[in-house]
Each structure stands twice: as C-alpha cells, then as structure tokens.
Amino acid sequence: MANNIAEKRRQQEEDDDEEDGDLDGWGERNYADERSWEALQEDESGLLRPLDNKAMYHAQYRRRLRSLSTASNSQRIQKGLIRFLYIVLDLSRAASVMDFRPSRMAVVAKNVEAFIREFFDQNPLSQIALVIIKDGVAYSLTDLGGSPESHVKALMAKLECSGDSSLQNALELVHEYLDQIPSYGNREVLILYSALTTCDPGDIMETIQKCKKSKMRCSVIGLSAEMFICKHLCQETGGLYSVALDESHFKELIMEHAPPPPAIAEFAIANLIKMGFPQRAAEGSISICSCHKECKVGEGYICPRCKARVCELPTECRICGLTLVSSPHLARSYHHLFPITPFDEVTPSRQIEPHRRSQKTCFGCQQGLVNPGNKPSLHVACPKCKQYFCLDCDIYIHESLHNCPGCESLRAS
Amino acid sequence: MPQVRIIAKNFMDMVASLPAMKLDSLYQNAYICEAILRSLPPLAKKYVVQILFFDGPVSGKLLEQWVLDDGVTKHRVAIDRLIQLRIFIEVTDKKRESSYKLNQTFQANLQKHLTNGGVLPRETMAATVKLPSSEDLDTYALEQWECFLLLLISSGQAEKPTSLSSSMMKIFQRGLLSQRDRDAPRLTEGGFQFLLMDTNAQLWYIIREYISNSEERGTDPADLISFLLELSFHVTGEAYNINTLTEIQRNTIKDLAELGLVKLQQGRKESWFIPTKLATNLSVSLTDSSSRKQGYVVVETNFRLYAYSTSKLHCEILRLFSKIEYQLPNLIVGAITKESLYSAFENGITSDQIISFLQQNAHPRVAERLPSVPENVTDQIRLWEADLNRVEITPAHLYDEFPSKDTFEAACDYAREWNGLLWEDSKKMRVVVKAEIHMNMREFLRGQK
Amino acid sequence: MTSVPSKLYSDDVSLVVVLLDTNPFFWTASSSLPFSQFLSHVMAFVNSILLLNQLNQVVVIASGYNTCDYIYDSSSDASQLGLENGKMPSLYSNLLQKLEDFMIKDEKLGKEQSQRAIKSSLLSGSMSMALCYIQRVFRSGPFHPQPRILCLQGSPDGPEQYVAVMNAIFSAQRSMVPIDSCYVGAHNSAFLQQASYITGGVYVKPQHLDGLFQYLTTVFATDLHSRSFIQLPRPAGVDFRASCFCHKTTIDMGYICSVCLSIFCNHHKKCSTCGSVFGQAQSDTSSASDLKRKAPET
C-alpha cells in the first residue's frame, strides 16, 4: 500500500497538467504543486537526476493492461456491452469536506461529467441514470437515458449537500428501477461514497442479498476511508471497491469503469434485440420532432417502424419504443470484442536478431528508436507482425486506436 | 526615379509602395513571388493558387461565391491586398463588372515552380574547411545579433566592436536613442518598445532602415529586397560561394554578417557564406504573425522572476523593469518591485508592454497554463501604473481668515469666474485657488476692503 | 450523427498526411487516369501545399496491395539536401525513388497470396500509421502545425477492413483530425464517405479526372482555419444503415445479438458469429472461440 502511495504521488505530476483553471481560488496550487524535488534520484556518481518518468509511466501502464487482458484472454470472458448503469452520488454532509479541493462534491461532479461523456463514447448503446443521497433519503435525479447532455445539466443544477447518507435506501431505490429493465442488459451500479457512516432503516445485509439475486453488479469508489460494508457489498455482487487518495487518483478510478466490465457468465443472457436503422430525413422536409415537440426542417432521422422523426441517434423512439442506432454506433463497441494483443518489451538479446537489426525507427510514427550513442531506447514489438514500436505509440495504439499498424499493413491470406 | 518613401510600418507595405515597374521587375524572380505569396492573408493565398492555371480573367462574382457569408470582409481585404501588390489586375468589362486576372510574370513563375519545383539561383559548394554544426551556427547568429543590439543601445556590455560604419549605426539608432549635448545617449520611449519586441520584428525594423538608406549609398532598394528575399530560401548550414554574388550583394553580405544573418568563412582559395536561421526565417516573419520562439521567463506569484538564459541582452531587458538579484551561469533571478516598475514607467514603458513581453516570453513549462503570468502580478503592475496617475498636482494658494462671510462669498465667485477655484470650505471660510490667478485674487481682495 | 466540435485555429500552418493508393490491380485497370498522370497531379499539389506556408509539412504514405509504408516526409533532413546535378529538385527525386522501391517490395510480397474477389488496398494500415505520426506531432510541443489526413483512393473498399477502418475513424474523431477523401475510382466508397462525415472532413468524387489538380488545390489545399468561411462541398447524405450478416443486404430494422452485436434480419435461435443460444445463460469457452473478426458491410 505504501509503495502504491509513493508511485501514485509521482504519477500525479503527469496528471497535474490536466487540471483546468476553473479551481479559481486555488490557482496557486496548480502552479506550486509540482513537487519536482521528490522526483529526484541519485545515480552512480552521486549526482542528482530527475526520475525517468516516461519509463515508469509506461511500466505502470503495461502492468494495468496486462492484468486487464490476461483475465479476458485466458478465460475468454465476454463483455457486457449493453449496460444500464446507475450512478449514485453521496451528497450528505461529508461531501462538503474540503480535503479534495475545492470540495468533495465539486470534484465528484466534475469527474462524473467527464465520465458520462467517456462512457457514452465507449458504450453508445448503453444508458445511464443518476441517483442522489441527501438527508438520509435517496431519490432519482434523472431517468435512464442515452443523452449525456440531459444528465450533466441535471447534475450541475442540483449540487447541494446536507444531512446523512444512507446506503440501504440508495440500493433499494436502484434495485427497484433495475428490476424493470430487459434481461439482456448488464445491470450496474456505481456508488461514489464520501461519508463514513450509513443510516439505514432496515437490515442492509438483506438488501445486499436482494441485489445479488437480481444480478446487479455494485461498485463503490470511496473518498474518505475503507469501509467494511462497502467492501462486503462489492464482494458479494462482483463489483470493484476502491478508495481514492487524491483528485487525480479519483479520476483514474472512475475512468476504469468506462470500458465494459467482463460479463459474468451466469448473468449474461443472450438475446436478440430488435433495433432500427433509420435513414436521414430528406433535405427540406418539415416535420415535428418527437423528442423536443418542435417543428424542424430537414436534418433528422425517421423511425422505420412508426415513421416518427427523431433528432439524434442513438435513441429510443418515443412513439413505438424501438431502439434506433446507426452502424457506427455498433462499430464503436467492436474493439471491445476484438482486442489487440499487448505488445512485448524488446529485451537487448532480441535486438541483435539479424533481420531486425535494420529497423531503427518506430513503425507507426517513424520516431528513432536509438538514443544518442547508438544505445537502443526502450521499445516494444507486436507478437504477431514482429514490428517495433516506440512507447508512446504503444500507449496510443492500445488506449485509443485499437489497431496494430503492423498487422493492418499485412495482407492476411 | 521616384524615391521610395518609408511610411509603412510593415515590410510588405513597403514592397507594395514600390512603383509599378519596379514591382513587375521584382516578380521576375520566382523566389520573390513565393515569398510575397507567403506573406498574403490566407484567403488571398487560396485565390492565387486556385486561379493559377486559369487562362482568362475570373469574374468577381465567381470569386465571391467561393466565400461563405462569414468571410465577406476577409474577401474584400484579400482582394484589396492582391490589387495593391499588383498580383491581381482588375479588368472592367462593358457591363461595369469587374474580373480579375493574375499578373503574367507572377503567374508564369509560380506555374513553373509548382510543376517543376524550385531551383535556387546558386548551388551549394563543397567546403574545404569543416562547416559549423547547426548548434554552433545558431549560437553564432545569436551572439552576433545580441552584440549588435547591445551596441545599438550603447550599452557598455557589448564584447566586441562591429565593423558597421558609425554612420550606419547612427541611422539605426535614429528614433531609438536620443542624445542631449554632453549626456550619454538615453533610450527613448521608442527605444524601450523596440527592445521589448520579439527578434523577428526587431530584425525587420533594422532591415527596413537599412533598405531605406540604400539609395544614399547608391544601391537600388528593389535589388536589395530581392536579394534578401532570395536569401531566405537558401538552406541553413550550407555553404554558398561568394563568387556567385554581385559587387553590391557582396557588400550587403558583409553587413548582414555583422547582424548575424550569415557567417563568412574562408578556405584556401575561395570564401563562402553560410546562412543562419535568422536569414532563413526572414520570410516567415514578413507579416505580423507572432513568433514561434521558445520563451525563457517564469514569473511567480510572489513577484519573483526566473529567466533561464545566458544572454546579456536578456539581462539588460529585464533590468528595464525588474530588480536583478543574482545571475547564475544559466539563470537570472530577479524580482518585480515597485521601485523598478516606477523607473520603467518614468522611461515611458507602459504596463501593457511589460505584461505582453512577459507573456510572450513565458517559459514553455508555464506557457500552457492559463494565465501564463499569474493574475496577481499582472493586476499589481497595472495598479502601480494607475498609482502614478492617481494624484494630480496643481500649484495653488490657500486663503483663510476672511473678515466676513460676504468677502468670502465674493472671493469664491471671483475665483469661479476665472476658473481657478479648486476647493472651498464655507464653515471655516477657507478657499484654495490655482496659483495662476493668485495675483488677481490679491488685487481683487484688496479692492474689496 | 452529431457533428465534430470544431477547434478554433489561429493560423494556417498545416500538416497534410497524404495516403496514396498504389494498388496495382486498380491502376492497371484504370483507363481514364493513368498512374503517371495521377502522380504528376499529386506532386504539383504537394508542391502547392509546401508553397503556401514555410512551416507547412507534407507526409506521404503509400497503401499498396500487400503492405504500406512511408514514402516522403517534408520535414526530414534528407529532403532538404541539395540538388542532383541541378536538374531535378530533391522533392521529386526522393519521392519517386522511394515510391518505386515501395512498389517493387509490394509486388514481391504478393507472390504467395491467394486470389480474392475484391482487390482493395490496405487503407486501414496506412490510416493507422498516419494517426500514429500525427500523435507524435501533437507530442512535439505547443507550436505544431494543424494536422489533417487526405486519402487519395481509387480501389474499392475491402469489407475485411471494416472494423479497423472504423477504429481509426473514431480515434481520428477523438483527436479532432479531419479525414478528407478524394475518390478517383468507379463507385463511391462508403468507408471514405463515413470517414469524412464523422471526422468533419470533405469527401469529393471528381467528375473530370484530367482536372484532378484543380480539385485538389481548390478543395483540399484549404487549411483548417479557413474552412470556417470558405464554401466546401457538403456531404450529400451518408447512408448509415447496416447490412445483415446473413444476406449482406441493407436493412431498416433488424435483430442484434446482445453478446457480439452481430446483425440479423430475421429471428434466429442461435447466433452464427458467437454461437450463443438466445434466451439462455452462456458458458464461456465454447462460445468465445468462435468469435472472429467479421465485418458487416455498409
């Protein structure tokens, strides 16, 4: 645990640059919080050198990637692609504590907004809903929906905290809603818990068993300290429990929930879902759209079943209930089903292979792989096409592109 | 030959103000065409490239159709610019509609350039002595340029004398330095602003002055302009034989070497010149676009200043408005204090100039942050400047111990009539009037008694 | 489809990555535009980009039938060196030499391959390489040219590349890199239409191929800053409907397998891609091994 903390602090330096300037009164913190003196190391001759952040960042990244992929590749667990996720925000008294600047509530809200956008980017067919715990009572802020804007708007409008927090009330409420969704969907709950206590009207253990029976996967991210009840909840339902150390760590933890989780075999029931692929409305056609109830010209889509007009995709047709998508939406999820294999590190012994000696530049970006002095720098190779890549391309390929340029440049027979 | 008058601020305006025949002869050089094309606003560039291979004139209406509504003003600006530089020639037909045609020479040159690629007027040569590396070249250029600037502001810090004639230096210094009879020359307000400009702008200022004085030295400004623009297309770090230059060009090259634009070297039989980055970047800065140089200044919220630089020039510039505390081998540490700023304001530098200098030269590590200079520092600089304007001083006289209320009232009215009343207190019967009307007031009051 | 948010560009310095289609199967059959003429149009276009601004950069990547590779990079030192006998400037000689070498390599690699029905070029490979290069440019510091990709393609779309091309398109959309397409083949390319639409680029299928240079300079030489106020060809309705896996016909309504997202036009008992039986909970190993990287056609 202590090692993790030290590593996390060092990684914070890279993440620091991502903080926006909207933490107004805390502008100085952005400036002075670099702690570059901590990132010094003594080398052989006793001189101080800054830590090689790049190699360490890369090593951490690869460890994370490996742990994600060995789980899925070796056992070939499928991923739940159609997710119905409830985000539960704890807005009790504890959320106004200022150990996360400017306050826990503000940090949570900012990261939830970023998370919602990332979530819909990676899971276009899924839906999110928001639930708030305040004054010991849980109530739903938004219904299940696929449009990020409405959730974000509702969230930002209602940011006040007071009273106690109640875990059981939240779980009961979410359970009630999630019971109604169709069986092919993945039921998930993400609880962002700031408090250290919970005020429950009944036996929370029963509620936890109920959730487990309904196949709800509950995960918790704590902002204060580890709690037994949260740990128990996550263990029973198969979710992830983690506690955030600081703002950037919190952001990292919440973003881990954006890609689809491995679907547990007994939970996933394969189903054929009926979906519509609407065509674009003709230029200049005038109709009343079913989402805003306004008269619009041109640009829009026509539901193939009931011919109602909708403004954007993906959405559910309000008149006949058909899910409307376009093929790129489906395509966005394909990379989860066909992940690329992680690259292997190139050890010095491999580098003297004769047919590889000629490759001095990264195959993807043409950056030189040789440090001054003819020493080869750290680089990786794809196990399938054997091409060399630099560290930055490795990260980009696995996190964003999901294509290996080397494999794509080979005509598969 | 009509004289070329330098009224314009911008180099391209200067080119545009050349007489028509001169401009046409300039366009015979393909590289000039290229340089001038690059200096146009983006929309104008597009128009030229688009109608480059058209044979006849293009109607103005057609050109307008290419632009969306948002861009109508840009369209007008572009067309005006093109006509000013005689790249577009306006042709009005019978229906009073205008169409535009490209300048023949310009068009021919660019067409050739596009299909065949550019060919330099001189080739590189194999040098007999080892050529300097690009880092060496950059340091050389920087040293020369800074030395020149230090000499320009008559600072005692310059290390070596220049071979530029003193009359030349005087011409450059005109407008930047003012000299009273026996005192050392002092920088004028223009001089300070010059120092705070970025390198490319300074370079162009010097070159403009150089060109504008070329007639007095017997050289044709158009030739100079074309030579300079041509120089910017040479390859940095490659050697070019001096024999390929004309006599005038040879003299110019010697002057340019003093400025750091080229490096002269001699082998056993031949001598050559090597263009530096300063020369090849000339055409980039033809317009007023901001420079892409790396900054070196970090300003902190406690008003301390850290400049990662070894250059004496930077030290001098920072000394203009801050108190330099220590100079380490690669770091200058200073603080922005009230006194240092007051002395800067007295010299005519405004707070905006100081702030924009700090922002433009911000070190890359802080440059991406918003704001790159902390707000409390910029606010304070502005406040201190406003401080100087807060108190207005007027010489005045105080009158009190009036015998009666009536005399007091009469005195006040009198002062008001003469527009000299600054303050009155009717309870204590005191009045303050401007010093100019003091004599008249005394007469008046004596008359009252 | 929501449109791409537009970045505000302050100047017109651009980096254009040109993906050049060198597929020999297409070019030998192309009667209206021979490859040599095509190349001369492209070279003049590359020259015009480099002419417009001193800091502009052009990178050319060739997509062949069996492989892809970098052909030319205007910012590398080699391209700035002096002239060869003063006859042809280095831009031409370097580019043409490397292109020739590439095509020889491409042909050599193809000797053992089997025959395929559709002779497409490796668009996904060159797009991925282009995106990696652009990421490197983004990393290079605060002052970098604004990148965009231009696909000069004539070969038909290869359905086996669908997933890879879509991945590249989404990654480009995320990094806000527009993908322009100039299609010189026979029928419209659905991949490129989608690419340009999703990333905010321009798709043009020129009608008069002997005037290709004019199309290129008028439309594709426009830098990103100017695109906000210049008229550019607008996308004329891209068809985003999917095709079913069983018949490959475009459908309006269909059934999606919740496990692997394959599209069917009729109700089936079992999914043909992943083998899941519908209506039952799954067991892991048997179903997952059938997952193949199949591509629906659009």
PDB file of C-alpha atoms in Angstrom, chain B residues 266-364:
ATOM      1  CA  GLN B 266      37.383  31.453 -45.909  1.00  0.00           C
ATOM      2  CA  GLY B 267      39.089  28.482 -47.365  1.00  0.00           C
ATOM      3  CA  ARG B 268      42.404  28.446 -49.159  1.00  0.00           C
ATOM      4  CA  LYS B 269      41.187  29.726 -52.470  1.00  0.00           C
ATOM      5  CA  GLU B 270      37.574  30.585 -52.037  1.00  0.00           C
ATOM      6  CA  SER B 271      35.392  32.193 -49.483  1.00  0.00           C
ATOM      7  CA  TRP B 272      31.817  31.412 -48.850  1.00  0.00           C
ATOM      8  CA  PHE B 273      28.869  32.407 -46.745  1.00  0.00           C
ATOM      9  CA  ILE B 274      26.581  30.225 -44.680  1.00  0.00           C
ATOM     10  CA  PRO B 275      23.062  31.422 -43.998  1.00  0.00           C
ATOM     11  CA  THR B 276      21.883  31.088 -40.411  1.00  0.00           C
ATOM     12  CA  LYS B 277      18.394  30.517 -39.084  1.00  0.00           C
ATOM     13  CA  LEU B 278      17.885  34.265 -38.770  1.00  0.00           C
ATOM     14  CA  ALA B 279      18.201  34.591 -42.514  1.00  0.00           C
ATOM     15  CA  THR B 280      16.029  31.682 -43.493  1.00  0.00           C
ATOM     16  CA  ASN B 281      13.308  32.730 -41.100  1.00  0.00           C
ATOM     17  CA  LEU B 282      13.084  36.134 -42.728  1.00  0.00           C
ATOM     18  CA  SER B 283      10.220  35.185 -44.943  1.00  0.00           C
ATOM     19  CA  VAL B 284       8.268  33.677 -42.102  1.00  0.00           C
ATOM     20  CA  SER B 285       8.009  36.967 -40.335  1.00  0.00           C
ATOM     21  CA  LEU B 286       7.037  39.066 -43.309  1.00  0.00           C
ATOM     22  CA  THR B 287       3.612  39.530 -41.848  1.00  0.00           C
ATOM     23  CA  ASP B 288       2.867  40.384 -38.276  1.00  0.00           C
ATOM     24  CA  SER B 289       2.340  36.846 -37.124  1.00  0.00           C
ATOM     25  CA  SER B 290       3.689  36.103 -33.704  1.00  0.00           C
ATOM     26  CA  SER B 291       6.988  34.377 -33.437  1.00  0.00           C
ATOM     27  CA  ARG B 292       7.274  30.766 -32.523  1.00  0.00           C
ATOM     28  CA  LYS B 293      10.296  31.148 -30.391  1.00  0.00           C
ATOM     29  CA  GLN B 294      10.696  29.444 -27.069  1.00  0.00           C
ATOM     30  CA  GLY B 295      10.345  31.615 -24.038  1.00  0.00           C
ATOM     31  CA  TYR B 296      12.574  31.658 -21.005  1.00  0.00           C
ATOM     32  CA  VAL B 297      10.863  33.652 -18.272  1.00  0.00           C
ATOM     33  CA  VAL B 298       8.990  32.236 -15.305  1.00  0.00           C
ATOM     34  CA  VAL B 299       7.068  34.705 -13.169  1.00  0.00           C
ATOM     35  CA  GLU B 300       5.845  33.528  -9.812  1.00  0.00           C
ATOM     36  CA  THR B 301       3.021  34.698  -7.632  1.00  0.00           C
ATOM     37  CA  ASN B 302       5.479  36.147  -5.141  1.00  0.00           C
ATOM     38  CA  PHE B 303       6.727  38.571  -7.821  1.00  0.00           C
ATOM     39  CA  ARG B 304       9.959  36.769  -8.350  1.00  0.00           C
ATOM     40  CA  LEU B 305      11.299  36.379 -11.821  1.00  0.00           C
ATOM     41  CA  TYR B 306      13.409  33.496 -13.101  1.00  0.00           C
ATOM     42  CA  ALA B 307      14.879  33.729 -16.568  1.00  0.00           C
ATOM     43  CA  TYR B 308      16.642  30.662 -17.941  1.00  0.00           C
ATOM     44  CA  SER B 309      19.025  32.455 -20.197  1.00  0.00           C
ATOM     45  CA  THR B 310      22.695  33.206 -20.543  1.00  0.00           C
ATOM     46  CA  SER B 311      22.344  36.247 -22.709  1.00  0.00           C
ATOM     47  CA  LYS B 312      23.447  39.670 -21.553  1.00  0.00           C
ATOM     48  CA  LEU B 313      20.795  41.191 -23.710  1.00  0.00           C
ATOM     49  CA  HIS B 314      18.054  39.437 -21.829  1.00  0.00           C
ATOM     50  CA  CYS B 315      19.581  40.654 -18.616  1.00  0.00           C
ATOM     51  CA  GLU B 316      19.544  44.223 -19.900  1.00  0.00           C
ATOM     52  CA  ILE B 317      15.955  43.918 -20.988  1.00  0.00           C
ATOM     53  CA  LEU B 318      14.853  42.514 -17.670  1.00  0.00           C
ATOM     54  CA  ARG B 319      16.796  45.204 -15.885  1.00  0.00           C
ATOM     55  CA  LEU B 320      14.484  47.693 -17.558  1.00  0.00           C
ATOM     56  CA  PHE B 321      11.624  46.827 -15.308  1.00  0.00           C
ATOM     57  CA  SER B 322      12.777  44.484 -12.577  1.00  0.00           C
ATOM     58  CA  LYS B 323      15.452  44.328  -9.962  1.00  0.00           C
ATOM     59  CA  ILE B 324      18.025  41.709 -10.881  1.00  0.00           C
ATOM     60  CA  GLU B 325      19.216  39.911  -7.811  1.00  0.00           C
ATOM     61  CA  TYR B 326      21.578  37.219  -8.959  1.00  0.00           C
ATOM     62  CA  GLN B 327      22.982  35.978 -12.178  1.00  0.00           C
ATOM     63  CA  LEU B 328      23.871  32.302 -12.191  1.00  0.00           C
ATOM     64  CA  PRO B 329      25.551  30.586 -15.154  1.00  0.00           C
ATOM     65  CA  ASN B 330      22.251  29.762 -16.778  1.00  0.00           C
ATOM     66  CA  LEU B 331      19.699  31.557 -14.655  1.00  0.00           C
ATOM     67  CA  ILE B 332      18.840  35.162 -13.947  1.00  0.00           C
ATOM     68  CA  VAL B 333      16.939  35.739 -10.726  1.00  0.00           C
ATOM     69  CA  GLY B 334      15.119  38.955 -10.142  1.00  0.00           C
ATOM     70  CA  ALA B 335      12.112  40.488  -8.502  1.00  0.00           C
ATOM     71  CA  ILE B 336       9.472  42.858  -9.788  1.00  0.00           C
ATOM     72  CA  THR B 337       9.379  45.663  -7.254  1.00  0.00           C
ATOM     73  CA  LYS B 338       7.507  48.907  -7.033  1.00  0.00           C
ATOM     74  CA  GLU B 339      10.681  50.923  -7.487  1.00  0.00           C
ATOM     75  CA  SER B 340      11.821  49.022 -10.530  1.00  0.00           C
ATOM     76  CA  LEU B 341       8.418  49.424 -12.132  1.00  0.00           C
ATOM     77  CA  TYR B 342       8.274  53.111 -11.322  1.00  0.00           C
ATOM     78  CA  SER B 343      11.587  53.658 -13.055  1.00  0.00           C
ATOM     79  CA  ALA B 344      10.258  51.763 -16.072  1.00  0.00           C
ATOM     80  CA  PHE B 345       7.127  53.887 -16.163  1.00  0.00           C
ATOM     81  CA  GLU B 346       9.189  57.013 -15.982  1.00  0.00           C
ATOM     82  CA  ASN B 347      11.047  55.889 -19.063  1.00  0.00           C
ATOM     83  CA  GLY B 348       7.837  55.660 -20.981  1.00  0.00           C
ATOM     84  CA  ILE B 349       7.206  51.916 -20.875  1.00  0.00           C
ATOM     85  CA  THR B 350       3.593  51.055 -20.273  1.00  0.00           C
ATOM     86  CA  SER B 351       2.334  48.217 -18.109  1.00  0.00           C
ATOM     87  CA  ASP B 352       0.780  46.563 -21.146  1.00  0.00           C
ATOM     88  CA  GLN B 353       4.132  46.326 -22.863  1.00  0.00           C
ATOM     89  CA  ILE B 354       5.725  44.759 -19.825  1.00  0.00           C
ATOM     90  CA  ILE B 355       2.894  42.276 -19.403  1.00  0.00           C
ATOM     91  CA  SER B 356       2.835  41.290 -23.049  1.00  0.00           C
ATOM     92  CA  PHE B 357       6.609  40.860 -23.010  1.00  0.00           C
ATOM     93  CA  LEU B 358       6.324  38.520 -20.033  1.00  0.00           C
ATOM     94  CA  GLN B 359       3.507  36.583 -21.639  1.00  0.00           C
ATOM     95  CA  GLN B 360       5.158  36.195 -24.990  1.00  0.00           C
ATOM     96  CA  ASN B 361       8.423  35.091 -23.492  1.00  0.00           C
ATOM     97  CA  ALA B 362       6.951  32.735 -20.947  1.00  0.00           C
ATOM     98  CA  HIS B 363       8.961  29.588 -20.380  1.00  0.00           C
ATOM     99  CA  PRO B 364       7.376  26.533 -22.037  1.00  0.00           C
TER     100      PRO B 364
END
